[in-house]
Amino acid sequence: MTETFDSFALVAIYSAMGVYLIAFVFFTLDLAKRSADAHAHAAAPVSVGQNAAAASRGTIATLEREAPASSAAPPRRIERAALALTALAWVLHVAGAVLRGLADGHVPWSNMFEFSLVSSAIAVGVFLFLQFWQDLRFLGTYISGFALIVLGVGTVNFYVPVTPLPPALQSYWLIIHVFVATLGTAFFAVGAGLSIVQLLQARREADRVSRLRFLGTMPKAEKLENLAYRVIVVGFVFWTFTLIAGSIWAFHAWGRYWGWDTKEVWTFIIWVLFAGYIHARATRGWRGSRSAWLAIVGFGAVAFNYTIVNLFFKGLHVYSGL
Amino acid sequence: MSRPFDHVEGSGPPERPGPGINQPALGVTGYLRFFWRQLTSMRTAILLLLLLAVAAVPGSMWPQRSSDPNGVIQFFDKNPTLAPVLDRLQLFDVYTSVWFSAIYILLFISLIGCVLPRTLHHLKALRAKPPRTPARLERLAAFASKELDAGDTVADAAGAIQAARAQLRSGGYRVALYESGKNLSVSAERGYLRETGNLVFHTALIGILFAVGLGGGFGYTGQKIIIEGQSFVNIKGAYDSFTPGRFFTDAALQPYRLTLDDFSVKYEEQSIQAYGQPIDYTAKVTTWLPGQKGIDSTIKVNEPLALGGSELYLLGNGYAPTITVRDGKGNIAYTASVPFLPQDANLTSTGVVRVPDALPEQLAFRGFFYPTAGELSTGALTSIHPDLRNPVLTLFAYKGDLGLDNGIPQNVYALDPTDLTQIAGGDSGTPALELRPGQTVELPDDLGSVTFDSASPPTAAADDWSQSVPRYISLDVHRDPAQLWVLLFACLATAGLLTSLFVPRRRVWVKAIEGEDGSLRLEYAGLARGEDPGLDAAVAAIAERHTEGLKA
């Protein structure tokens, strides 16, 4: 039974990867189309750049219109198709995770393969559900690419067959601590994507020239910064909880709540980096691009913690199963 | 210094003086004030935070004495030139090093210097009335206005403002009425909890630091190996290793006794991929507190036993073969269960037996124990399963002066054979001794015999080895009186973080201007203090509800 579920899980995961790949291509095609649209709009009497310039020269009371180009643009069929494909891939992806969990007989996040599977599923899920709140479809290329890479590395490099849970992981804290960590990771991933677009956008706004013309169809740097902040703050709360839940579990399992184990060190580093990010948002000179860099470095540390620290650093969190 | 919490650092006039301006001399207090301002500025706090993140990295790259002392010893062995240099830089004690401590102490001073004045400021703000209504509300970030003709409304300006006041009040706002000329207005503010949460969060961090720093000093940690059937009494001398905190006194050790009745391990039998992987460890113990009857308890991984103000953790286990040595005269010179240290996942284990009482010569043995022995292609033995299915003990035997009388402490798990003569195994000409439980072999040169005693009950079948060798557990005993405080502060910090990030703090004003003809112009404006994405919607909703209530 276990083997059947596991092979079904793999079928679902490979199918999800195939659909993600098509969605990725569609999102990229859409970016290309956005470039063309933006070009057409630049020829219009009031371009985005001029509008912004007028705003900065005018009085304080001038109201800025938000992303006029995107609302005026014709509906993008390719993008809609790409989003629908992403949703389909996500359903397959989640099905894969559920089947793996059934094969395991426990939560499917007890080794690196399973963690890759679930964290990428949650990242895509967060991306999809954030669409109800804000139009973030312009991140589609980033998110579908991210899911593809994580799933690819997960299945090729991290795959391990179903094994029973070792005594060290037999705790309900596995369910809480690791799941909240995947949630935090997902929000940080989306936040980092927004920060990357923000940096590109800020550069374009400063120079008024950029070869990435599709940026003209995306929100302004300041708006992106606000969006990134709100997403990352949620991730930060989850990360704080991960840290505390991890401490409580460490207390039950290892007899101390904090022992500077390599994984604890990196969880702490990530927490401190994002704490710095939140403070940077309230400090002139650190707002804008600098805080965006912090968000990206922070997510880089998350990725480092997950890959390099898990595989090459010695510590107590040896659960990669490799 | 006090700053409002939504103050953006560095928003004041440029600090650098222009050319040709003579700066006044600062003097000692001036400089102190200057440094204090620098230290407590947000810019410094960010730099210190980033520095702290960077400074924590080396602790994950090199083994730390606190978490991996054996790793440090191995590193010294492998890198004899590099290790002392790193050691001088305290890279094996990163988290207690001078430089790491300097960063976090500065960070916490900066934090205290920021939290204290802000607390005072916030206490004042909690008692103060919401501020005067600005003259031109339309300049504010969120603004809405409604014109009501005389016939449309049931209220005059005073009535409209009273209604707005009641509405805002029930919405959790603190309100104040203002009058300027013909304009009546209500000024309202909400979300004081945001700053309260912020201050609670930062204060709780200070609390965690103190609880960890001070509370840890009153605790202790100890390790004890207990073989099945043996007991442990909670006194300092009974521990195999013991690390007291700075303020530890022996009174912190509460008296109790504990016996390990049984230790059982379950191994995976179904899954081929994980065959032989342990899936459960259970230690059955009996504990006695002074003057009370024994209590049966279990200790498992993830399920420590709370006893005598401390927690007992099951962190390791292994086999302790029972070995009896008879000397050349036929007397029993040694009999004991010896804990062997596991070397791999299948519990190939090594151990040492010293027999100082053997006559005519002292004896020593270096042993390998294989719970399920299998032969490698080289002919060497290895263990192929961690359970007792084919237990074999091999021993290298030595004779000579063990050097126990010269007072130099020796590692009980290692034997230095330099001054000894090997009599079995290796180059001695006699093969290593190989025993199964219950077997006895003679030593060469009439030096005596060695017996590997079987612990199987007499009723066990001849090929059932499952109980032939006793197991031992390694218990970690911890006492940390501060842990509840740390947990409390951590919970406070989380609660503070949530409110400080997600409770919006905003000011709202409603102004009513009565026209000559009895018409009414209502203005609504809002101002965010800190991050407040929902401000526009909130002002629009307030305006909507208020005007609806006024319509005739």
PDB file of N, CA and C in Angstrom, chain B residues 185-228:
ATOM      1  N   SER B 185     -15.639  70.248  15.356  1.00  0.00           N
ATOM      2  CA  SER B 185     -14.969  69.035  14.871  1.00  0.00           C
ATOM      3  C   SER B 185     -14.730  68.079  16.026  1.00  0.00           C
ATOM      4  N   VAL B 186     -14.569  66.809  15.635  1.00  0.00           N
ATOM      5  CA  VAL B 186     -14.170  65.800  16.607  1.00  0.00           C
ATOM      6  C   VAL B 186     -12.843  65.220  16.126  1.00  0.00           C
ATOM      7  N   SER B 187     -11.921  65.090  17.084  1.00  0.00           N
ATOM      8  CA  SER B 187     -10.623  64.518  16.776  1.00  0.00           C
ATOM      9  C   SER B 187     -10.537  63.182  17.497  1.00  0.00           C
ATOM     10  N   ALA B 188     -10.103  62.146  16.778  1.00  0.00           N
ATOM     11  CA  ALA B 188     -10.136  60.804  17.380  1.00  0.00           C
ATOM     12  C   ALA B 188      -8.853  60.052  17.058  1.00  0.00           C
ATOM     13  N   GLU B 189      -8.445  59.251  17.986  1.00  0.00           N
ATOM     14  CA  GLU B 189      -7.251  58.444  17.752  1.00  0.00           C
ATOM     15  C   GLU B 189      -7.484  57.041  18.304  1.00  0.00           C
ATOM     16  N   ARG B 190      -6.942  56.050  17.612  1.00  0.00           N
ATOM     17  CA  ARG B 190      -7.074  54.667  18.082  1.00  0.00           C
ATOM     18  C   ARG B 190      -5.769  53.913  17.822  1.00  0.00           C
ATOM     19  N   GLY B 191      -5.702  52.709  18.396  1.00  0.00           N
ATOM     20  CA  GLY B 191      -4.551  51.853  18.115  1.00  0.00           C
ATOM     21  C   GLY B 191      -3.365  52.122  19.010  1.00  0.00           C
ATOM     22  N   TYR B 192      -3.624  52.629  20.229  1.00  0.00           N
ATOM     23  CA  TYR B 192      -2.504  52.804  21.168  1.00  0.00           C
ATOM     24  C   TYR B 192      -1.833  51.463  21.468  1.00  0.00           C
ATOM     25  N   LEU B 193      -2.624  50.401  21.274  1.00  0.00           N
ATOM     26  CA  LEU B 193      -2.115  49.057  21.541  1.00  0.00           C
ATOM     27  C   LEU B 193      -0.921  48.731  20.658  1.00  0.00           C
ATOM     28  N   ARG B 194      -0.851  49.387  19.494  1.00  0.00           N
ATOM     29  CA  ARG B 194       0.258  49.126  18.579  1.00  0.00           C
ATOM     30  C   ARG B 194       1.593  49.459  19.258  1.00  0.00           C
ATOM     31  N   GLU B 195       1.655  50.667  19.825  1.00  0.00           N
ATOM     32  CA  GLU B 195       2.901  51.060  20.490  1.00  0.00           C
ATOM     33  C   GLU B 195       3.093  50.261  21.783  1.00  0.00           C
ATOM     34  N   THR B 196       1.974  49.976  22.484  1.00  0.00           N
ATOM     35  CA  THR B 196       2.091  49.148  23.686  1.00  0.00           C
ATOM     36  C   THR B 196       2.719  47.808  23.326  1.00  0.00           C
ATOM     37  N   GLY B 197       2.207  47.197  22.255  1.00  0.00           N
ATOM     38  CA  GLY B 197       2.746  45.906  21.818  1.00  0.00           C
ATOM     39  C   GLY B 197       4.210  46.003  21.459  1.00  0.00           C
ATOM     40  N   ASN B 198       4.544  47.073  20.766  1.00  0.00           N
ATOM     41  CA  ASN B 198       5.933  47.300  20.376  1.00  0.00           C
ATOM     42  C   ASN B 198       6.838  47.343  21.607  1.00  0.00           C
ATOM     43  N   LEU B 199       6.386  48.106  22.621  1.00  0.00           N
ATOM     44  CA  LEU B 199       7.212  48.235  23.831  1.00  0.00           C
ATOM     45  C   LEU B 199       7.261  46.914  24.586  1.00  0.00           C
ATOM     46  N   VAL B 200       6.122  46.203  24.641  1.00  0.00           N
ATOM     47  CA  VAL B 200       6.112  44.904  25.320  1.00  0.00           C
ATOM     48  C   VAL B 200       7.073  43.940  24.631  1.00  0.00           C
ATOM     49  N   PHE B 201       7.049  43.944  23.296  1.00  0.00           N
ATOM     50  CA  PHE B 201       7.938  43.055  22.546  1.00  0.00           C
ATOM     51  C   PHE B 201       9.402  43.309  22.908  1.00  0.00           C
ATOM     52  N   HIS B 202       9.799  44.575  22.864  1.00  0.00           N
ATOM     53  CA  HIS B 202      11.214  44.869  23.105  1.00  0.00           C
ATOM     54  C   HIS B 202      11.597  44.629  24.563  1.00  0.00           C
ATOM     55  N   THR B 203      10.665  44.952  25.473  1.00  0.00           N
ATOM     56  CA  THR B 203      10.971  44.700  26.883  1.00  0.00           C
ATOM     57  C   THR B 203      11.088  43.201  27.144  1.00  0.00           C
ATOM     58  N   ALA B 204      10.217  42.433  26.477  1.00  0.00           N
ATOM     59  CA  ALA B 204      10.271  40.982  26.666  1.00  0.00           C
ATOM     60  C   ALA B 204      11.596  40.415  26.170  1.00  0.00           C
ATOM     61  N   LEU B 205      12.149  41.003  25.111  1.00  0.00           N
ATOM     62  CA  LEU B 205      13.462  40.548  24.635  1.00  0.00           C
ATOM     63  C   LEU B 205      14.518  40.765  25.715  1.00  0.00           C
ATOM     64  N   ILE B 206      14.453  41.920  26.370  1.00  0.00           N
ATOM     65  CA  ILE B 206      15.390  42.178  27.464  1.00  0.00           C
ATOM     66  C   ILE B 206      15.172  41.144  28.566  1.00  0.00           C
ATOM     67  N   GLY B 207      13.876  40.848  28.828  1.00  0.00           N
ATOM     68  CA  GLY B 207      13.540  39.837  29.828  1.00  0.00           C
ATOM     69  C   GLY B 207      14.147  38.482  29.491  1.00  0.00           C
ATOM     70  N   ILE B 208      14.056  38.086  28.213  1.00  0.00           N
ATOM     71  CA  ILE B 208      14.626  36.799  27.803  1.00  0.00           C
ATOM     72  C   ILE B 208      16.121  36.793  28.068  1.00  0.00           C
ATOM     73  N   LEU B 209      16.788  37.876  27.698  1.00  0.00           N
ATOM     74  CA  LEU B 209      18.240  37.939  27.867  1.00  0.00           C
ATOM     75  C   LEU B 209      18.608  37.754  29.342  1.00  0.00           C
ATOM     76  N   PHE B 210      17.882  38.454  30.232  1.00  0.00           N
ATOM     77  CA  PHE B 210      18.213  38.352  31.646  1.00  0.00           C
ATOM     78  C   PHE B 210      17.873  36.976  32.204  1.00  0.00           C
ATOM     79  N   ALA B 211      16.725  36.443  31.782  1.00  0.00           N
ATOM     80  CA  ALA B 211      16.332  35.122  32.283  1.00  0.00           C
ATOM     81  C   ALA B 211      17.356  34.073  31.861  1.00  0.00           C
ATOM     82  N   VAL B 212      17.801  34.153  30.606  1.00  0.00           N
ATOM     83  CA  VAL B 212      18.787  33.180  30.133  1.00  0.00           C
ATOM     84  C   VAL B 212      20.104  33.377  30.876  1.00  0.00           C
ATOM     85  N   GLY B 213      20.522  34.636  30.979  1.00  0.00           N
ATOM     86  CA  GLY B 213      21.831  34.920  31.576  1.00  0.00           C
ATOM     87  C   GLY B 213      21.889  34.604  33.046  1.00  0.00           C
ATOM     88  N   LEU B 214      20.869  35.037  33.794  1.00  0.00           N
ATOM     89  CA  LEU B 214      20.905  34.832  35.248  1.00  0.00           C
ATOM     90  C   LEU B 214      20.405  33.444  35.623  1.00  0.00           C
ATOM     91  N   GLY B 215      19.246  33.082  35.070  1.00  0.00           N
ATOM     92  CA  GLY B 215      18.618  31.821  35.462  1.00  0.00           C
ATOM     93  C   GLY B 215      19.484  30.620  35.149  1.00  0.00           C
ATOM     94  N   GLY B 216      20.183  30.684  34.013  1.00  0.00           N
ATOM     95  CA  GLY B 216      21.047  29.572  33.636  1.00  0.00           C
ATOM     96  C   GLY B 216      22.119  29.311  34.677  1.00  0.00           C
ATOM     97  N   GLY B 217      22.491  30.342  35.395  1.00  0.00           N
ATOM     98  CA  GLY B 217      23.554  30.209  36.392  1.00  0.00           C
ATOM     99  C   GLY B 217      23.165  29.372  37.594  1.00  0.00           C
ATOM    100  N   PHE B 218      21.859  29.227  37.842  1.00  0.00           N
ATOM    101  CA  PHE B 218      21.430  28.468  39.017  1.00  0.00           C
ATOM    102  C   PHE B 218      21.210  26.989  38.695  1.00  0.00           C
ATOM    103  N   GLY B 219      21.301  26.635  37.428  1.00  0.00           N
ATOM    104  CA  GLY B 219      20.992  25.268  37.043  1.00  0.00           C
ATOM    105  C   GLY B 219      22.233  24.400  36.933  1.00  0.00           C
ATOM    106  N   TYR B 220      22.039  23.202  36.428  1.00  0.00           N
ATOM    107  CA  TYR B 220      23.152  22.315  36.173  1.00  0.00           C
ATOM    108  C   TYR B 220      22.761  21.338  35.084  1.00  0.00           C
ATOM    109  N   THR B 221      23.756  20.721  34.469  1.00  0.00           N
ATOM    110  CA  THR B 221      23.492  19.596  33.586  1.00  0.00           C
ATOM    111  C   THR B 221      24.444  18.481  33.962  1.00  0.00           C
ATOM    112  N   GLY B 222      23.967  17.267  33.869  1.00  0.00           N
ATOM    113  CA  GLY B 222      24.815  16.127  34.189  1.00  0.00           C
ATOM    114  C   GLY B 222      24.480  14.968  33.278  1.00  0.00           C
ATOM    115  N   GLN B 223      25.450  14.090  33.079  1.00  0.00           N
ATOM    116  CA  GLN B 223      25.210  12.896  32.287  1.00  0.00           C
ATOM    117  C   GLN B 223      25.485  11.673  33.144  1.00  0.00           C
ATOM    118  N   LYS B 224      24.686  10.632  32.912  1.00  0.00           N
ATOM    119  CA  LYS B 224      24.885   9.406  33.666  1.00  0.00           C
ATOM    120  C   LYS B 224      24.532   8.214  32.791  1.00  0.00           C
ATOM    121  N   ILE B 225      25.432   7.259  32.769  1.00  0.00           N
ATOM    122  CA  ILE B 225      25.158   6.004  32.065  1.00  0.00           C
ATOM    123  C   ILE B 225      24.605   5.013  33.078  1.00  0.00           C
ATOM    124  N   ILE B 226      23.466   4.419  32.767  1.00  0.00           N
ATOM    125  CA  ILE B 226      22.868   3.440  33.674  1.00  0.00           C
ATOM    126  C   ILE B 226      22.631   2.141  32.898  1.00  0.00           C
ATOM    127  N   ILE B 227      23.178   1.041  33.448  1.00  0.00           N
ATOM    128  CA  ILE B 227      22.990  -0.266  32.826  1.00  0.00           C
ATOM    129  C   ILE B 227      21.722  -0.882  33.381  1.00  0.00           C
ATOM    130  N   GLU B 228      21.042  -1.691  32.564  1.00  0.00           N
ATOM    131  CA  GLU B 228      19.806  -2.340  33.008  1.00  0.00           C
ATOM    132  C   GLU B 228      20.032  -3.012  34.355  1.00  0.00           C
TER     133      GLU B 228
END
